Coordinates of C-alpha atoms and ligand atoms in Angstrom, one line a residue:
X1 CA 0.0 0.0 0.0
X2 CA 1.1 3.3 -0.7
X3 CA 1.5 5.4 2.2
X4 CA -1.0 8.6 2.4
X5 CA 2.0 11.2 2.5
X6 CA 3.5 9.9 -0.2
X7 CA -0.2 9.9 -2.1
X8 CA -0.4 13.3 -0.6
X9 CA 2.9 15.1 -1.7
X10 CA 2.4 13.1 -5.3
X11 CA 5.3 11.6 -5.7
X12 CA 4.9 10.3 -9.2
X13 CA 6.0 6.3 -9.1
X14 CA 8.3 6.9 -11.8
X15 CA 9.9 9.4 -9.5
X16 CA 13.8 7.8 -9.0
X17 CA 13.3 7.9 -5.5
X18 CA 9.7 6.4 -5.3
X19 CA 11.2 3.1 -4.0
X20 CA 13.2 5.0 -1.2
X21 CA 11.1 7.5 -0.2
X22 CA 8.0 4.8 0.0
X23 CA 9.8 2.9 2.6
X24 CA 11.4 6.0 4.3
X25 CA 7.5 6.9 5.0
X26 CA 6.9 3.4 6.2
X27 CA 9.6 4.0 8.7
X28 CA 8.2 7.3 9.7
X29 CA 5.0 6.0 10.2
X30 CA 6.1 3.0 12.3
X31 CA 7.8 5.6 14.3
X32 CA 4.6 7.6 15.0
X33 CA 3.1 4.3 15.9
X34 CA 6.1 3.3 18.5
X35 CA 7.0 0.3 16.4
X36 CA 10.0 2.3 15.0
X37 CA 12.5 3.7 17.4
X38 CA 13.5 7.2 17.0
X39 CA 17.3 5.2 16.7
X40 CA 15.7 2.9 14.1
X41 CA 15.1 6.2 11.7
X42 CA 18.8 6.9 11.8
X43 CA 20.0 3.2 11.6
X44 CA 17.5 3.4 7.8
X45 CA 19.6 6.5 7.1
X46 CA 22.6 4.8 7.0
X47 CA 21.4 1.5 5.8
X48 CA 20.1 3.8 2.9
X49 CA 23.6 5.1 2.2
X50 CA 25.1 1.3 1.8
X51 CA 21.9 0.5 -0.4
X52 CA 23.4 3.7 -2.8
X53 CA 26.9 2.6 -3.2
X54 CA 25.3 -1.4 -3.9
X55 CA 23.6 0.1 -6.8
X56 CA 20.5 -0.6 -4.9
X57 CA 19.9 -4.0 -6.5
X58 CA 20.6 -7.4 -5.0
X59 CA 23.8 -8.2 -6.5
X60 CA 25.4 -12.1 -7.0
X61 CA 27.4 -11.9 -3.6
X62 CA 24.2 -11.2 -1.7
X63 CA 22.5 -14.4 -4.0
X64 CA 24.9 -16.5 -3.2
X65 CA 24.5 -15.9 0.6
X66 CA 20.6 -15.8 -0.1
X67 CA 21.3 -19.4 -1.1
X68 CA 23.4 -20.6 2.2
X69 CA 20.9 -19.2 4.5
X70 CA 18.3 -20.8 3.0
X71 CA 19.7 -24.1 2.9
X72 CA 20.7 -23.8 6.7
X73 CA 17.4 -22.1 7.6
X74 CA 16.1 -25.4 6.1
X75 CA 18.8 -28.0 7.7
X76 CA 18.8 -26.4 10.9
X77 CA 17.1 -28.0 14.2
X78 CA 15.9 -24.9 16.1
X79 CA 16.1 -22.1 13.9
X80 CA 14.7 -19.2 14.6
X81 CA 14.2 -15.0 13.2
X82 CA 14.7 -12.5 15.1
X83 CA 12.8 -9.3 14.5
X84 CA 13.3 -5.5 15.7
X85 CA 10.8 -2.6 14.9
X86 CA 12.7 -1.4 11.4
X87 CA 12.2 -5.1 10.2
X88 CA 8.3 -4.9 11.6
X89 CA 7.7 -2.0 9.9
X90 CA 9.2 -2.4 6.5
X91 CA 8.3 -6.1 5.5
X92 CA 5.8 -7.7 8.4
X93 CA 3.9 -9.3 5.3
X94 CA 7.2 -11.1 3.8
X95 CA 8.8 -12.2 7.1
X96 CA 5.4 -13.8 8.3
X97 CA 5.5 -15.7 4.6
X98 CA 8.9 -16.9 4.6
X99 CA 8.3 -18.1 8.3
X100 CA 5.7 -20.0 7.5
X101 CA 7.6 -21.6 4.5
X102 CA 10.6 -22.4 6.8
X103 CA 8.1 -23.6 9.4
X104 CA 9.9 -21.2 12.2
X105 CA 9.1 -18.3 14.9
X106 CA 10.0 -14.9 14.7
X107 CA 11.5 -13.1 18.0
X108 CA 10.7 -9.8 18.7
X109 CA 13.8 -8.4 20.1
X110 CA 14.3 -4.8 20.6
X111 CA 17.2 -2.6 21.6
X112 CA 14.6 0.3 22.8
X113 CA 12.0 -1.5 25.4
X114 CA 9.6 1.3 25.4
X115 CA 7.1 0.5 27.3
X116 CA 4.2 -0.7 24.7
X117 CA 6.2 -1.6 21.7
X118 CA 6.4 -5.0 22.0
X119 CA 2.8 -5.0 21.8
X120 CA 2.4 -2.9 19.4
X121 CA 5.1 -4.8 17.0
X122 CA 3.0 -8.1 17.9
X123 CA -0.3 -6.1 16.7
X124 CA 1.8 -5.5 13.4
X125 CA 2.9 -9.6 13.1
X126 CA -0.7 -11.1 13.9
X127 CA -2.3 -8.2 11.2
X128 CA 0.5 -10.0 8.9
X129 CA -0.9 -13.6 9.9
X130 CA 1.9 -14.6 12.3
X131 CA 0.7 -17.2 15.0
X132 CA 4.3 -18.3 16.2
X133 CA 5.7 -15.3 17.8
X134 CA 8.2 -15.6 20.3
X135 CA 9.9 -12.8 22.8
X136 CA 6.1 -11.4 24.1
X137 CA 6.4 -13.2 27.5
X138 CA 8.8 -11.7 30.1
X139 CA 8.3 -15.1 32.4
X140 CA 9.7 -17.0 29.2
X141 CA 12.8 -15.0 29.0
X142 CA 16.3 -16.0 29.7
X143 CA 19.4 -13.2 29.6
X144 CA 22.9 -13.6 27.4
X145 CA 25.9 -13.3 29.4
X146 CA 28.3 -10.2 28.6
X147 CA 25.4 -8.0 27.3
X148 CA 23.9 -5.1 28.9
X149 CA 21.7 -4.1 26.1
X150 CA 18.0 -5.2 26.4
X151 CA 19.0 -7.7 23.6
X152 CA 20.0 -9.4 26.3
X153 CA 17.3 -10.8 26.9
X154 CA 16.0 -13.7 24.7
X155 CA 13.3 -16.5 24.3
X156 CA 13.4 -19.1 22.0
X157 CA 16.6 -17.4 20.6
X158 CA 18.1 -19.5 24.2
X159 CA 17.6 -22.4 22.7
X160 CA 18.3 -21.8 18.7
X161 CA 21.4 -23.6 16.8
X162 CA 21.0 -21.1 13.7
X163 CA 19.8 -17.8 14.6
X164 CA 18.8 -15.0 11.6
X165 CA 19.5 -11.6 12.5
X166 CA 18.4 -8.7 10.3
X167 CA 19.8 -5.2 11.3
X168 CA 21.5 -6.5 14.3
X169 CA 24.0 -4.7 16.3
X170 CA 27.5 -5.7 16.6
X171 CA 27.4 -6.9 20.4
X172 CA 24.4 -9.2 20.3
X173 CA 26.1 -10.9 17.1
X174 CA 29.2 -11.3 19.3
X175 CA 27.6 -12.7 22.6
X176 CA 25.3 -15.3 20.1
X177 CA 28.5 -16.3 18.4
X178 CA 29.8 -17.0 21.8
X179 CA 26.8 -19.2 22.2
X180 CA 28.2 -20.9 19.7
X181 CA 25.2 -19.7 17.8
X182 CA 25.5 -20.3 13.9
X183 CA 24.6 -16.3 12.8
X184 CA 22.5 -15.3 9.5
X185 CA 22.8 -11.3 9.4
X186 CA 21.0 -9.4 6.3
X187 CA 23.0 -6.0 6.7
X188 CA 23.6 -3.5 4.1
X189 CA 27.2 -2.2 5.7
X190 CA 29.4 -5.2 4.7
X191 CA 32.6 -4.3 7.0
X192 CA 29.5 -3.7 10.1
X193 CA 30.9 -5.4 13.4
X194 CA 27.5 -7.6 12.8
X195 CA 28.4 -8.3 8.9
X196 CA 31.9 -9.4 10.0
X197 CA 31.3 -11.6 12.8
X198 CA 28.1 -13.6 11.5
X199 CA 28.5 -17.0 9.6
X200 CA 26.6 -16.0 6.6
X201 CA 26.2 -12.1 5.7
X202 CA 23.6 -11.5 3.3
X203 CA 25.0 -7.4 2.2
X204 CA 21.2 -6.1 0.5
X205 CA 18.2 -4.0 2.1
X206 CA 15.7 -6.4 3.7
X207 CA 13.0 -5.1 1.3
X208 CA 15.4 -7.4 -1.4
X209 CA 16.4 -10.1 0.8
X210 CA 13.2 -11.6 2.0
X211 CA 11.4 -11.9 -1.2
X212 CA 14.3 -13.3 -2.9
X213 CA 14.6 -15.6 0.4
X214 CA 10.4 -16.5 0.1
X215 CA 12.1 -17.6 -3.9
X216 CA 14.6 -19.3 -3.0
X217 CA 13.0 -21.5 -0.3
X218 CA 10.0 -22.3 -2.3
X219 CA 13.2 -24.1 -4.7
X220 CA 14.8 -25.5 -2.4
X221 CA 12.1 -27.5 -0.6
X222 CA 12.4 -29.8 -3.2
X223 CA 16.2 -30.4 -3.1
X224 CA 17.5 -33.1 -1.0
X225 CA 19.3 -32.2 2.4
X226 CA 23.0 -33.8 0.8
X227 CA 22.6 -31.1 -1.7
X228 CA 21.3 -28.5 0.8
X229 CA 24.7 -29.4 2.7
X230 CA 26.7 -29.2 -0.4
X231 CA 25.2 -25.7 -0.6
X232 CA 26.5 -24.7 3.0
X233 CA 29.7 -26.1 2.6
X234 CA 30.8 -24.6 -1.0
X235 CA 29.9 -21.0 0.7
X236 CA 32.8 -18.8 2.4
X237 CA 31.7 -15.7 4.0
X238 CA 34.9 -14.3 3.8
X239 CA 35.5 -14.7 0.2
X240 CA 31.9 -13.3 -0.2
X241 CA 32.5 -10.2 1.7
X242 CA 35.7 -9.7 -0.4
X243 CA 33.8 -9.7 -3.4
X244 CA 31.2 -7.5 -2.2
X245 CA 33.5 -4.4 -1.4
X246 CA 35.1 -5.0 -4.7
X247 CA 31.8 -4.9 -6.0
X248 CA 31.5 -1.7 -4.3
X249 CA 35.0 -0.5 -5.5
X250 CA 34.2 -1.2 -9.2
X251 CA 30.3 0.5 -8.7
X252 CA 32.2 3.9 -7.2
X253 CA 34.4 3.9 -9.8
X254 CA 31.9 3.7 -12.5
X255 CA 29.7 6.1 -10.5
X256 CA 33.0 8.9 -10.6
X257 CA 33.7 8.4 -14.4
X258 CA 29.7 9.0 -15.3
X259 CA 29.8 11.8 -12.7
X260 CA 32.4 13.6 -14.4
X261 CA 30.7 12.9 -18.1
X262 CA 27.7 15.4 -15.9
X263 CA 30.4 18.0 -14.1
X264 CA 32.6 18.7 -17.3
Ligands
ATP1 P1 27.5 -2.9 14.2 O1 27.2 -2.7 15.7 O2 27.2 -4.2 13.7 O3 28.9 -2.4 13.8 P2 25.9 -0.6 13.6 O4 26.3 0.1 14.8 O5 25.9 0.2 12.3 O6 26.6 -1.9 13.3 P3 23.1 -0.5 14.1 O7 23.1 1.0 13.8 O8 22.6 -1.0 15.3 O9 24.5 -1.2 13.8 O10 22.3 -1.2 12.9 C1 22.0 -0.7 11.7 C2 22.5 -1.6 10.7 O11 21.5 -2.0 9.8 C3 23.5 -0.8 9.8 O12 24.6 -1.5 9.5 C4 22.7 -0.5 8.5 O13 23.5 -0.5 7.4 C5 21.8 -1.7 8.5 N1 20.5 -1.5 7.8 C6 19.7 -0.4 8.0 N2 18.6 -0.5 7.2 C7 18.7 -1.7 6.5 C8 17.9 -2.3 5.6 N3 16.7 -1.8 5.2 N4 18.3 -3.5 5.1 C9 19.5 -4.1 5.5 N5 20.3 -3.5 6.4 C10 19.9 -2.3 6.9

């Protein structure tokens, strides 16, 4: 749906920016209805600035970790999704999909506990069609060690071998890879402390990655878990990573030389 501000200022939709600013509204609108914190708007912002020098498209190094988190998502024994207010309010629909494709909860987990926004972000899954939602009971929560953040505390994530963790901060990455937590991040700043430490980084905007990943599972249901491992085991984050801030390299460069054809 298009949101009324943007109907409003009539923003054409072949506007450049249509895709940006439609999800930049989303994001002030989850904000004005506490599922956004005021932190998450900034955290966009920069997310927004990776997504510009990635050409804004999903490029093959993000594929090919699209394709190694699926196939552990679908090998794993507890996985599980964890999910903060930015990720509520930009792609509740597609999350509660792929979930239910994967067969696996999603975990509210919040850096800002404002009182009220876990409900509210609960209101946003169940409008979605979520009925497995984990982190809404307090009584059910246990804390991980070396964390002071409210990250800290978790539910089901306790208890998870592969955890996915879109637009994660560095220290939670660090104290679930100390749980010797296997780590799926979707995080559009490749050289983040979150990018580097997880076991798969998938380097794209969320509005990219979970369709792609909805795709992608609905192909690979069909393969056979020895290929699904074969999969996992051809994949190597680091070489990834490498190629995507070449990728990045090249794109600049290209972006200076046609910048220059506009300045001279
Ligand atoms: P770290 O603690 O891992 O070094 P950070 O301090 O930048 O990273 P935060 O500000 O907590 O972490 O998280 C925001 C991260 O999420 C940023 O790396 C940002 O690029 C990324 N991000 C923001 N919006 C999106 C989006 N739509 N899709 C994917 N990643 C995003």
């Amino acid at each position: 749906m298009v949101p009324k501000e943007i109907k409003n200022q009539s923003v054409p939709q072949s506007h450049p920016r249509y895709s940006s600013l439609k999800y930049r509204h989303k994001i002030i609108e989850g904000m004005k209805n506490l599922v956004v914190a005021e932190a998450g708007l900034i955290a966009h912002g920069r997310g927004e600035c990776f997504d510009y020098i990635i050409g804004e498209k999903t490029n093959e190094t993000a594929k090919i970790a699209i394709k190694a988190a699926v196939a552990t998502l679908l090998t794993a024994k507890k996985p599980v999704i964890s999910v903060n207010g930015n990720v509520a309010a930009l792609v509740p629909d597609e999350l509660v999909i792929l979930s239910k494709l994967l067969n696996i909860p999603l975990e509210i987990n919040l850096f800002y506990a404002k009182e009220g926004r876990i409900k509210v972000i609960t209101e946003v899954l169940k409008n979605a069609g979520a009925s497995d939602i984990k982190g809404i009971n307090e009584d059910m929560m246990t804390e991980l060690n070396g964390l002071e953040s409210n990250r800290r505390k978790v539910d089901f994530i306790a208890k998870a071998d592969v955890v996915m963790v879109p637009l994660e901060d560095g220290d939670r990455t660090e104290a679930l890879k100390r749980l010797n937590k296997t780590v799926i991040a979707i995080d559009l700043n490749p050289i983040s402390r979150t990018a580097l430490w997880a076991d798969i980084t998938i380097v794209d905007n969320i509005i990219r990655v979970i369709p792609e990943m909805i795709e992608t599972t609905k192909q690979f249901k069909k393969l056979h878990t020895n290929e699904l491992i074969e999969i996992i085991n051809n994949f190597d984050n680091k070489l990834n990573i490498q190629k995507t801030l070449d990728l990045i390299i090249d794109y600049i460069t290209k972006q200076k030389e046609e910048a220059f054809k506009i300045l001279e």
